[in-house]
Coordinates of N, CA and C in Angstrom, one line a residue:
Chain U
X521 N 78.2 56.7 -39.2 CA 77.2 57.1 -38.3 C 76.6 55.9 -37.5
X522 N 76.8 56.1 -36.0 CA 76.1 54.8 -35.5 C 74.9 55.0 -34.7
X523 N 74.0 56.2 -35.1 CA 73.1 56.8 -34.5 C 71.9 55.6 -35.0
X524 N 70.5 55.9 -34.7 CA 69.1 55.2 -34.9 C 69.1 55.8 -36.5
X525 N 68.7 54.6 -37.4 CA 68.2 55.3 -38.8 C 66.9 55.0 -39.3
X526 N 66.3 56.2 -39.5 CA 65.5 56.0 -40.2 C 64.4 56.1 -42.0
X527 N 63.9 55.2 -42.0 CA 63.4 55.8 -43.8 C 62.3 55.2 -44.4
X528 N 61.4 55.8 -45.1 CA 61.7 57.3 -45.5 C 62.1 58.4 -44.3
X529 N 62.4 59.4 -44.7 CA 62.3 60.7 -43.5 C 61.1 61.6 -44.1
X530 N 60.3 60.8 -45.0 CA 59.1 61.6 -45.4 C 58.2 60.9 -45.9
X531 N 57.1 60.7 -46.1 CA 56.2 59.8 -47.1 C 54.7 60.4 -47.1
X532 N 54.3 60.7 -48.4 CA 52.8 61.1 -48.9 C 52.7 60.1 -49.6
X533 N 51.4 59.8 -48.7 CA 50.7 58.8 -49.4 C 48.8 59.2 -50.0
X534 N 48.0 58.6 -50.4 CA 46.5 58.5 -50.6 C 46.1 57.9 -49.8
X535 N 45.0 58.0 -49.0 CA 44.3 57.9 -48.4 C 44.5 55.9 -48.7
X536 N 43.7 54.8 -47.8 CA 43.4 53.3 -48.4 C 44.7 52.5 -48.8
X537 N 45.7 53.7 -48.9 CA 47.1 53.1 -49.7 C 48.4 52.4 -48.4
X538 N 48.5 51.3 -48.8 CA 50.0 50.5 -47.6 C 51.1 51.5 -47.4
X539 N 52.3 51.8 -46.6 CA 53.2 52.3 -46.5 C 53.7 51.5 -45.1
X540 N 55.3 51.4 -45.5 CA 56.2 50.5 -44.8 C 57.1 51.5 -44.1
X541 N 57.2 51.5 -43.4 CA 58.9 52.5 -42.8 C 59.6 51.5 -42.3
X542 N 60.9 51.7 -42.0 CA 62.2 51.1 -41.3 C 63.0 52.0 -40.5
X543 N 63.1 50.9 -39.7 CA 64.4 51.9 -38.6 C 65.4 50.8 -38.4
X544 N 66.6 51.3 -38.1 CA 67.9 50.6 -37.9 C 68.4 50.9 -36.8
X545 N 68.3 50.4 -35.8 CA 68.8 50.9 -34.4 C 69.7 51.2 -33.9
X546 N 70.8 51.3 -33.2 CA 72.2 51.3 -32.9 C 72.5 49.7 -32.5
X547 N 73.5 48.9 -33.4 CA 73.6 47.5 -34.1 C 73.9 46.7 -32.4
X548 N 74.3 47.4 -31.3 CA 74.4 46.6 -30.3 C 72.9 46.5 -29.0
X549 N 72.3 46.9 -29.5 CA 71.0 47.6 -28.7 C 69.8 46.5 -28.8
X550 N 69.3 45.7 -28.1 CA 68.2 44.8 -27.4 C 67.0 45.2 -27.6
X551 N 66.3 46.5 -27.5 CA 65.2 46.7 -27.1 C 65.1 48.1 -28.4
X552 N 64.0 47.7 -29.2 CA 63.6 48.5 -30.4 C 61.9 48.9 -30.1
X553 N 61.7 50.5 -30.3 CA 60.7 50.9 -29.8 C 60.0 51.6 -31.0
X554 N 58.6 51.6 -31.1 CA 57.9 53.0 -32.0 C 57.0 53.8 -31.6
X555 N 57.2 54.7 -31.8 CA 56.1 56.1 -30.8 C 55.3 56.9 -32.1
X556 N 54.4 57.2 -31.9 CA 53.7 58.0 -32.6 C 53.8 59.5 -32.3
X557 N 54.3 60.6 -32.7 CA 54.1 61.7 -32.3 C 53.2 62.7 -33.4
X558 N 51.8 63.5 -32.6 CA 51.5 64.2 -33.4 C 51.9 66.2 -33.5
X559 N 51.5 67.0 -33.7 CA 52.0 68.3 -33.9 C 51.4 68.5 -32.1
X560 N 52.2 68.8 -31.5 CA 52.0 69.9 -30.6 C 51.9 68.8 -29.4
X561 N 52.5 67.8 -29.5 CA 52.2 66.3 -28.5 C 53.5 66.0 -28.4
X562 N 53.2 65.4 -26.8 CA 54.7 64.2 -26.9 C 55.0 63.2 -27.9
X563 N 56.0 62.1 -27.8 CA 55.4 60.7 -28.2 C 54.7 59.6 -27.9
X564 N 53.9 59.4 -28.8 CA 53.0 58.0 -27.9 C 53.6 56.8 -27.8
X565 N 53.8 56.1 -26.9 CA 54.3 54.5 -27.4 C 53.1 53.5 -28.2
X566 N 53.6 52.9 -29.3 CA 53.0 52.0 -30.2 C 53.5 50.7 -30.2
X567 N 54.7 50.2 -29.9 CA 55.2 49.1 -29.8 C 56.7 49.0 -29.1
X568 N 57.4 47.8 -28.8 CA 58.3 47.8 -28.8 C 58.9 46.1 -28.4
X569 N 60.4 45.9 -29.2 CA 60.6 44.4 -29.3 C 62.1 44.6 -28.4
X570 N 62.0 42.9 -27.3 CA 63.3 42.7 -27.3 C 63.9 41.9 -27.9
X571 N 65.1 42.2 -28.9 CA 65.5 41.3 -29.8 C 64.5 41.4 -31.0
X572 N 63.9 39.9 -31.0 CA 63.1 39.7 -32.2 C 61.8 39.3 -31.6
X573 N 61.7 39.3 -30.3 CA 59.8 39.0 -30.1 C 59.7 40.6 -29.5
X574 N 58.1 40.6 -30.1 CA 57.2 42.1 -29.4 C 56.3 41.8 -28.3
X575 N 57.3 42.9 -27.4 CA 56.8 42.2 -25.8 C 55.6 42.8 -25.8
X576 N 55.4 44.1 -26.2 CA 54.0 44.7 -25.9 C 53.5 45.4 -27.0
X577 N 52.4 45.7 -27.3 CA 51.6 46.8 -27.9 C 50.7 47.7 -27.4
X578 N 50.7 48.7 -27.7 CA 49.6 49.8 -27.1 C 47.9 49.5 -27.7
X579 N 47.3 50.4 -26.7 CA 45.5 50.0 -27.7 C 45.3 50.4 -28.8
X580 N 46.5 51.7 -29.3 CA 46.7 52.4 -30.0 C 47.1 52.2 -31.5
X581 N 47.3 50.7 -31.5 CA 48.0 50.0 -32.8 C 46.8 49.6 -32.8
X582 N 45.8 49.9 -33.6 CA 45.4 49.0 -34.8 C 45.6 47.7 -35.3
X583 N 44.7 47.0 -35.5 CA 44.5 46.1 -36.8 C 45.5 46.6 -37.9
X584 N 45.3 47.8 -38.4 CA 46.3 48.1 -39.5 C 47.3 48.5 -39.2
X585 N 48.2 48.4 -38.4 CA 49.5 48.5 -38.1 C 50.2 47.3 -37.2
X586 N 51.4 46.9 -38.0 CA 51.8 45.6 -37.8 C 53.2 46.1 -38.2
X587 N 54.1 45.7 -36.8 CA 55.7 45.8 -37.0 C 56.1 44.6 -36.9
X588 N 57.7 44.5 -37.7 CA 58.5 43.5 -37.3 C 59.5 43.8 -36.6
X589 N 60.4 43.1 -37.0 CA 61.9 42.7 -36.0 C 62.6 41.1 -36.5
X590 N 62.4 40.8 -37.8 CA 62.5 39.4 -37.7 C 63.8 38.7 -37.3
X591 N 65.2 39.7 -37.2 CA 66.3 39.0 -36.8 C 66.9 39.7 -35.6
X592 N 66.0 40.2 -34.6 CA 66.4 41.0 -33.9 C 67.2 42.4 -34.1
X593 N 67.2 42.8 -35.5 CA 68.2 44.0 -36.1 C 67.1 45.3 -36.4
X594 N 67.2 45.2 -37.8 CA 66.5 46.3 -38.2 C 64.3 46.1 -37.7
X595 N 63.7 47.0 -38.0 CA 62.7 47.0 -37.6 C 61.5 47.2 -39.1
X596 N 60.5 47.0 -39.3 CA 59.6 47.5 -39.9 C 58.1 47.7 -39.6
X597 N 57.5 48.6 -39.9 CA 56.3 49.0 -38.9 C 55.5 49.4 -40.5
X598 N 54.3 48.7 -40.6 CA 53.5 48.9 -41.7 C 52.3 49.1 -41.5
X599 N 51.4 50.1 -42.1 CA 50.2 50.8 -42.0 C 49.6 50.4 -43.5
X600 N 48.6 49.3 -42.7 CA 47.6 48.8 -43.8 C 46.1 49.9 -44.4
X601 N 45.7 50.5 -45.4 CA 45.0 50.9 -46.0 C 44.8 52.3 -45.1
X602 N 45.7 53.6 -45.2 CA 46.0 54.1 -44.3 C 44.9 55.4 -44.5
X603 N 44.1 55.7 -43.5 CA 43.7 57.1 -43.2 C 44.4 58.6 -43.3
X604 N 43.6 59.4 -42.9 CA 44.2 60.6 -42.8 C 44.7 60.7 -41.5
X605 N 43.8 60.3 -40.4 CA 44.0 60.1 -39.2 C 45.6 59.7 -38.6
X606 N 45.9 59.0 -40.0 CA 47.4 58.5 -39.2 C 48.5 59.4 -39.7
X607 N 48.2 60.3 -40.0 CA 48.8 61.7 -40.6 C 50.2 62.1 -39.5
X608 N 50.9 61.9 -39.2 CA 51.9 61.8 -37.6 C 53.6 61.6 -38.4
X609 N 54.1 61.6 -37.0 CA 56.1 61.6 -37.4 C 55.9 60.5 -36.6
X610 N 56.5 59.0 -37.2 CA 56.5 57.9 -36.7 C 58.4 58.4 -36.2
X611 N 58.5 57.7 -34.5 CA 59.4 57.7 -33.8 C 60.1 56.5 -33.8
X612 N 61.4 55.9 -34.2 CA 62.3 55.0 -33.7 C 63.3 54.9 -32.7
X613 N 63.3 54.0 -31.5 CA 64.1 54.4 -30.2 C 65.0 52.9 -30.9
X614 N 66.2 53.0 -30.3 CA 66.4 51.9 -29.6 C 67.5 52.3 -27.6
X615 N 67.5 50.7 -27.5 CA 68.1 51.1 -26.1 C 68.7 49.6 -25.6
X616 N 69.8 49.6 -24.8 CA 70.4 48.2 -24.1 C 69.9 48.1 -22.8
X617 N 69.0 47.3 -22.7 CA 68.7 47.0 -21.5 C 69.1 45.6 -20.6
X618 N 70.1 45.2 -19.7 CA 70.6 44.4 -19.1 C 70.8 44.0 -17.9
X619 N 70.7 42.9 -17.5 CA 71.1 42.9 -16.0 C 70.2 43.4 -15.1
X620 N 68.5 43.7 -15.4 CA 68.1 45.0 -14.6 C 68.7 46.3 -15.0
X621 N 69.6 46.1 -15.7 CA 69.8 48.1 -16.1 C 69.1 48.1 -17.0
X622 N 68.7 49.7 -17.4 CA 68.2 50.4 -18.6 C 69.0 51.2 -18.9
X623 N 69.2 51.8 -19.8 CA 70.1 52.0 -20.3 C 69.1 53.4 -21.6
X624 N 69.7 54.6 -21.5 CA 68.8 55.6 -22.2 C 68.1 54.9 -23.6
X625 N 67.3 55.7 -23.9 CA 67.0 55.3 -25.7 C 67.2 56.3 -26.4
X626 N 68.0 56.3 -27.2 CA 68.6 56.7 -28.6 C 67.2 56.7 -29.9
X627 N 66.9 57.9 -29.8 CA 65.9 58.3 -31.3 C 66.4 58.6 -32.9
X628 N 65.7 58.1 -33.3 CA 65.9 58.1 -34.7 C 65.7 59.5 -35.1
X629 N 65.8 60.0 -36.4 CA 65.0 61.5 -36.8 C 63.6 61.6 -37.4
X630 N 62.9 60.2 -37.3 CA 61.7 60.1 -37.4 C 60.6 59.7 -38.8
X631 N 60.0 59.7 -39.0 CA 59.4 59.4 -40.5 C 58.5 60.3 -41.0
X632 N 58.0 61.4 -41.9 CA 56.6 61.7 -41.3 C 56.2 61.5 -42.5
X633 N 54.6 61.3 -41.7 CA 53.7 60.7 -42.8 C 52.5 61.7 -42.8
X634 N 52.3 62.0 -44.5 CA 51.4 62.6 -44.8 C 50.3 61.9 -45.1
X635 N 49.1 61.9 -45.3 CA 47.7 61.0 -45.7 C 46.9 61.4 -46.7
X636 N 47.0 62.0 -47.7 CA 45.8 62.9 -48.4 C 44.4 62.1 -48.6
Chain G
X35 N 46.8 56.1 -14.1 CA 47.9 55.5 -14.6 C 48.5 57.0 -14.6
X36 N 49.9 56.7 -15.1 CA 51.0 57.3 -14.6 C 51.0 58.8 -15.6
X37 N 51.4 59.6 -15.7 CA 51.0 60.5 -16.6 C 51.9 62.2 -16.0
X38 N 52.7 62.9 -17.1 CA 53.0 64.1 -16.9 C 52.7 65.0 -17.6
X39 N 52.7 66.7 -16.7 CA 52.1 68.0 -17.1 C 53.0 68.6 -17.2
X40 N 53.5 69.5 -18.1 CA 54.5 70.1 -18.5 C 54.0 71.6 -18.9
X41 N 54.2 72.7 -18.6 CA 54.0 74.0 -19.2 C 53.7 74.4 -20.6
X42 N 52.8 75.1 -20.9 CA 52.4 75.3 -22.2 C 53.2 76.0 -22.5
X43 N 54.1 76.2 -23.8 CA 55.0 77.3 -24.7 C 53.9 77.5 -25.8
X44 N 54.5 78.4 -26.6 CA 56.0 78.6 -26.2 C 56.1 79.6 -25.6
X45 N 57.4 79.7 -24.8 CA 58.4 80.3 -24.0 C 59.2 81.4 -25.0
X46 N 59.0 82.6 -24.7 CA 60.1 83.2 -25.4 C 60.6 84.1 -24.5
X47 N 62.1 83.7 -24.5 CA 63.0 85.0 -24.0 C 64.0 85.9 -24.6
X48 N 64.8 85.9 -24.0 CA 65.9 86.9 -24.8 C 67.0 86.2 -24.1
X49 N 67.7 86.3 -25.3 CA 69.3 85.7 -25.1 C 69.5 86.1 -23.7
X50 N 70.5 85.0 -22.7 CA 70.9 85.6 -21.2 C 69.9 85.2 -20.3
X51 N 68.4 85.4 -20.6 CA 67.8 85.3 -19.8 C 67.6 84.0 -18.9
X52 N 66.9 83.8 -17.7 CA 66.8 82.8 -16.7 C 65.5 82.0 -17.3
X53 N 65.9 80.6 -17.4 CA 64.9 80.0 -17.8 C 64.5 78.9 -17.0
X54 N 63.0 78.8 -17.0 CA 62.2 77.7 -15.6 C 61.2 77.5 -16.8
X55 N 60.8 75.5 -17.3 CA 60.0 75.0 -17.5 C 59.6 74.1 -16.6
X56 N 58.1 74.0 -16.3 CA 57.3 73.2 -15.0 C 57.2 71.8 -15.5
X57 N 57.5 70.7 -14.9 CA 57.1 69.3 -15.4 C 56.9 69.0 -14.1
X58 N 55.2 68.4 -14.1 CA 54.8 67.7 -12.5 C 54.3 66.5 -13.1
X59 N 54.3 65.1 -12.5 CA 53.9 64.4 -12.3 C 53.3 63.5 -11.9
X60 N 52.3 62.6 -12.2 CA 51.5 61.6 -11.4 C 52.3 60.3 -11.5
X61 N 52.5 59.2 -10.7 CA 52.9 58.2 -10.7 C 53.3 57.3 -9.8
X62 N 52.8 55.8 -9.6 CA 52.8 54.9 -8.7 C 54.5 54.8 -8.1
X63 N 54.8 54.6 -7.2 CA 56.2 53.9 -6.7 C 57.0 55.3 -7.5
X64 N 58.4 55.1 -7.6 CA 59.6 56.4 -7.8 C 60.0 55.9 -8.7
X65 N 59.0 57.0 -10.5 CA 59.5 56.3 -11.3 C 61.2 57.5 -11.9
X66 N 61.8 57.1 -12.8 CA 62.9 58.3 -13.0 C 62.5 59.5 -14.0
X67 N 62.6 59.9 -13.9 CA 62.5 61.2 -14.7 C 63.8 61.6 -15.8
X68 N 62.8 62.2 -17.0 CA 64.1 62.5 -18.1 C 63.7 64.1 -18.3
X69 N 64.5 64.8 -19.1 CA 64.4 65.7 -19.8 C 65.1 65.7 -21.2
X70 N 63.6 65.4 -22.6 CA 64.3 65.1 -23.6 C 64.5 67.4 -24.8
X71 N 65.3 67.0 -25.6 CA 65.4 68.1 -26.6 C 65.7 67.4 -28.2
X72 N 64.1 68.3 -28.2 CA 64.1 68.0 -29.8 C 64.7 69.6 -30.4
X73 N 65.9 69.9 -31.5 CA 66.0 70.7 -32.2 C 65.4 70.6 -33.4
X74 N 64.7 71.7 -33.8 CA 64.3 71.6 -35.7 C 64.9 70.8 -36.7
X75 N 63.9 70.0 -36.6 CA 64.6 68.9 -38.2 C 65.6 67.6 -37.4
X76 N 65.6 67.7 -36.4 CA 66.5 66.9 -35.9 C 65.5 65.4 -34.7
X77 N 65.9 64.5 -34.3 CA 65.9 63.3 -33.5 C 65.8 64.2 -31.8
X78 N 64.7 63.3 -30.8 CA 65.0 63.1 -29.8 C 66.0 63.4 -29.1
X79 N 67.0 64.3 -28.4 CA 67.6 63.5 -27.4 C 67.7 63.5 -26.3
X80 N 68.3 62.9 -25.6 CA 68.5 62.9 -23.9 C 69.4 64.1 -23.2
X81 N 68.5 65.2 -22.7 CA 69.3 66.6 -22.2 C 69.6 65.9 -20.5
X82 N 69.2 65.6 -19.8 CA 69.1 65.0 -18.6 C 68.5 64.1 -17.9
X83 N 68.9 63.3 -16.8 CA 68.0 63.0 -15.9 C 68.0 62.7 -14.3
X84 N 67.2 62.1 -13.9 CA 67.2 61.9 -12.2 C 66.3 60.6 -11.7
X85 N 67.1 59.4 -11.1 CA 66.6 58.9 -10.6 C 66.1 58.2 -9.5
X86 N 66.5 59.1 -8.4 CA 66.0 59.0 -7.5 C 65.3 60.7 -6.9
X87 N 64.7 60.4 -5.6 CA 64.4 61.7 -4.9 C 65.4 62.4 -4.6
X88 N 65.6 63.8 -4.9 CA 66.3 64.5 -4.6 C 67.3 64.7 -5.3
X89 N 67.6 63.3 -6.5 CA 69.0 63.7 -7.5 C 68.8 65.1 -8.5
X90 N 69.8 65.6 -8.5 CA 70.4 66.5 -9.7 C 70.7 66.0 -11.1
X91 N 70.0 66.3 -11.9 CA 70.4 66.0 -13.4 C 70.8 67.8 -13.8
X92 N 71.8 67.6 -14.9 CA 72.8 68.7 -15.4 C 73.6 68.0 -16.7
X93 N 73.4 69.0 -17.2 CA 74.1 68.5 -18.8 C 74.0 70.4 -19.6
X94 N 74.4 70.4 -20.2 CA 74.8 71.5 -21.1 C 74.4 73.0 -19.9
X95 N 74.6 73.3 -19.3 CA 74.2 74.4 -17.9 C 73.0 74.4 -17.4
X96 N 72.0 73.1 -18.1 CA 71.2 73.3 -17.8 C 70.7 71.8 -16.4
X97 N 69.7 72.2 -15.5 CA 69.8 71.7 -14.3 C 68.0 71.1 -13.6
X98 N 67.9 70.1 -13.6 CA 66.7 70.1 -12.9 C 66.5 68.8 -12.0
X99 N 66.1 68.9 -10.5 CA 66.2 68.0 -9.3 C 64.5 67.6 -9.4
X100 N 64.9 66.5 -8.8 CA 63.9 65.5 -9.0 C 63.3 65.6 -7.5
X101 N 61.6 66.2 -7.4 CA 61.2 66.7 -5.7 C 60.5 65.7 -5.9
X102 N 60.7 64.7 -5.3 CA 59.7 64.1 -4.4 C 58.2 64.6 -3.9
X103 N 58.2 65.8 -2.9 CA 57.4 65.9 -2.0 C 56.7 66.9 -2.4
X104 N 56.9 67.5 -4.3 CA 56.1 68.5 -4.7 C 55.8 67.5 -6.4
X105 N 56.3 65.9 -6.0 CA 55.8 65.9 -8.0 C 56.6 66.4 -8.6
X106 N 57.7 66.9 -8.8 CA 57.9 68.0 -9.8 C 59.6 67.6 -10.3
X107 N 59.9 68.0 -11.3 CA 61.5 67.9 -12.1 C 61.5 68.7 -13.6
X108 N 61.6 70.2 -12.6 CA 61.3 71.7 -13.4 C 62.9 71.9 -14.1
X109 N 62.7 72.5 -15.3 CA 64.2 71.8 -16.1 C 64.6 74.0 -16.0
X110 N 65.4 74.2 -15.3 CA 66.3 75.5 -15.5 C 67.7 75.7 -16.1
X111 N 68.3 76.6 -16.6 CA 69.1 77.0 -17.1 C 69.3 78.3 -16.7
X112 N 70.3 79.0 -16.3 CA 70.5 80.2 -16.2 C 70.9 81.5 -17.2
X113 N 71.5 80.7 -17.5 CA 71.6 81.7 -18.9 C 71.2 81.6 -20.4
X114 N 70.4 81.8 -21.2 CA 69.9 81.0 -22.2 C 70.5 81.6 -23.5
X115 N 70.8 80.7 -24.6 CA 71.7 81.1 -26.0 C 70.4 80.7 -26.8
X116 N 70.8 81.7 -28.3 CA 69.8 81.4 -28.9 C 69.6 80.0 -29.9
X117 N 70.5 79.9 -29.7 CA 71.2 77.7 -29.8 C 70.3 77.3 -28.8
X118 N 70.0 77.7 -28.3 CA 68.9 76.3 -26.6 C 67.3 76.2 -27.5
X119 N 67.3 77.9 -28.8 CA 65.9 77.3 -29.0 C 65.3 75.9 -29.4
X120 N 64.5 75.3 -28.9 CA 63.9 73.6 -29.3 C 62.3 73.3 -28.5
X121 N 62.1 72.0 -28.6 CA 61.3 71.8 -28.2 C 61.3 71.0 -26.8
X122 N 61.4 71.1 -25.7 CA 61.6 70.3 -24.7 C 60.4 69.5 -23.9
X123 N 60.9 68.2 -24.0 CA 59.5 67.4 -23.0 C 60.7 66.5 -21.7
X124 N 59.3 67.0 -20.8 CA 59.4 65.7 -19.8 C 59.2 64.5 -20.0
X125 N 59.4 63.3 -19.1 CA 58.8 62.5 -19.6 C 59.6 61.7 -18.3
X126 N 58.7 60.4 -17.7 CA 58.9 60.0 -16.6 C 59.3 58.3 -17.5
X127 N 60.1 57.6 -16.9 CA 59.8 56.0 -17.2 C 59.3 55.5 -15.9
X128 N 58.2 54.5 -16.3 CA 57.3 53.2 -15.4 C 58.0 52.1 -14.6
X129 N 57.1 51.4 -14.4 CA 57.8 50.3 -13.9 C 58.4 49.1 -14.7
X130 N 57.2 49.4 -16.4 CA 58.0 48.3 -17.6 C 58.8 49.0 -17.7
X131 N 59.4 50.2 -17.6 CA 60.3 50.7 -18.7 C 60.0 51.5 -20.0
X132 N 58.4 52.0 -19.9 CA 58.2 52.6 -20.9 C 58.3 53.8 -20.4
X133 N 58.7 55.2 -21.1 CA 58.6 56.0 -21.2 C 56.9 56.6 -21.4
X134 N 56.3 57.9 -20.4 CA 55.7 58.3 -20.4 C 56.2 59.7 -20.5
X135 N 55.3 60.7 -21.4 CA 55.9 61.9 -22.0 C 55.0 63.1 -21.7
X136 N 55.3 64.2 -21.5 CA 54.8 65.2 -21.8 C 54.3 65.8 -22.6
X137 N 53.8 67.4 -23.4 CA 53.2 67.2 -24.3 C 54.6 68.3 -25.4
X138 N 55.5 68.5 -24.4 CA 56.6 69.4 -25.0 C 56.6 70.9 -24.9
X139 N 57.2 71.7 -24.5 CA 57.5 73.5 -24.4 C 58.0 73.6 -25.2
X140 N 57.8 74.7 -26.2 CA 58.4 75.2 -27.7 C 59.2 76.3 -27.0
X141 N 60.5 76.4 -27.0 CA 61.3 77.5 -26.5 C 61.8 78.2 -28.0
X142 N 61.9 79.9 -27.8 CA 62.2 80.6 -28.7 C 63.0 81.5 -27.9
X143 N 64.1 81.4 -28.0 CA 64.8 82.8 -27.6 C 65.7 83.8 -28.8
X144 N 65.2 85.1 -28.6 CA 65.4 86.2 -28.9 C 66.9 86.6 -28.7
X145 N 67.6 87.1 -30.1 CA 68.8 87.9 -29.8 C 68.7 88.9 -29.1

């Protein structure tokens, strides 16, 4: 399979408690993105890296949320002492962007996170 | 800032029938337009798109042109199978390259 992966594809956590997700992009792909989607909403943008530096973040990341990218490959996005608030299906894109082209972005099947 | 409206679902029809979701848009300079489909339990994907004024995007029978001079990249299909049921969003890209989204149409069609 050389689609976006992602995992968990599910996570209940407690309220205050850390959770990590990972995504694995399509292994030739430059530009690694994460979106927040909640029930009945598009996705939001939360971050996104080319390679291994994070060119942008939204207002929407938090203090307690902090991704990587450390070798330009896989991704990890972590939710420090997490709310209920952050109760949502975390989104993983990636996409080849070159030359001035863009190039679509390929989604993962998402993470979702529960908060009790 | 840049931002799209998309029709409230859900949409239900019946197998066959002619299907029109509304996606209008706000946004500086001519950004491209997508049309994504999420199915149950499944990822994102890319059903079409249009990048300039007036292009045609078309993929699985389904069709929607990119107006200029009304905002608009309304996603039709002519004939609808009960396989098309999903969630569909618009969603425009910027001038970074981010993706801006709709809020999604829940389609349901009827045998």
């Amino acid at each position: 399979d050389t689609g976006v992966s992602q995992n968990p594809r599910h996570k209940i956590t407690k309220r205050g408690q850390n959770v990590t997700f990972r995504c694995d992009p399509i292994s030739e792909h430059n530009r690694l993105y994460w979106y927040r989607q909640t029930l009945g909403q598009g996705p939001e943008f939360l971050t996104y890296f080319q390679n291994e530096a994070q060119l942008e973040k939204s207002r929407l990341l938090s203090d307690r949320f902090s991704a990587e990218r450390p070798k330009g490959s896989f991704s990890t996005l972590e939710i420090q002492r997490t709310e209920q608030g952050d109760s949502a299906m975390y989104l993983c894109a990636s996409s080849l962007v070159s030359s001035g082209r863009y190039n679509e972005q390929f989604f993962g099947p998402g993470t979702r996170l529960t908060v009790l | 800032g840049d931002s799209v409206t998309q029709m409230e679902g859900p949409v239900t029809l019946s197998e066959e029938a002619f299907l029109t979701i509304n996606c209008t848009y706000t946004a500086t300079g001519y950004p491209s337009l997508f049309w994504y489909v999420q199915y149950p339990g499944e990822g994102l994907q890319l059903l079409l798109k249009a990048t300039k004024a007036d292009d045609k995007g078309s993929n699985k029978g389904f069709e929607a042109t990119y107006r200029k001079e009304t905002t608009s990249f309304h996603l039709e299909k002519g004939s609808v199978q009960v396989s098309d049921s999903a969630v569909y969003f618009c969603a425009l890209r910027d001038s970074n390259y981010q993706l801006i989204w709709g809020a999604g149409t829940k389609l349901i069609i009827k045998p």
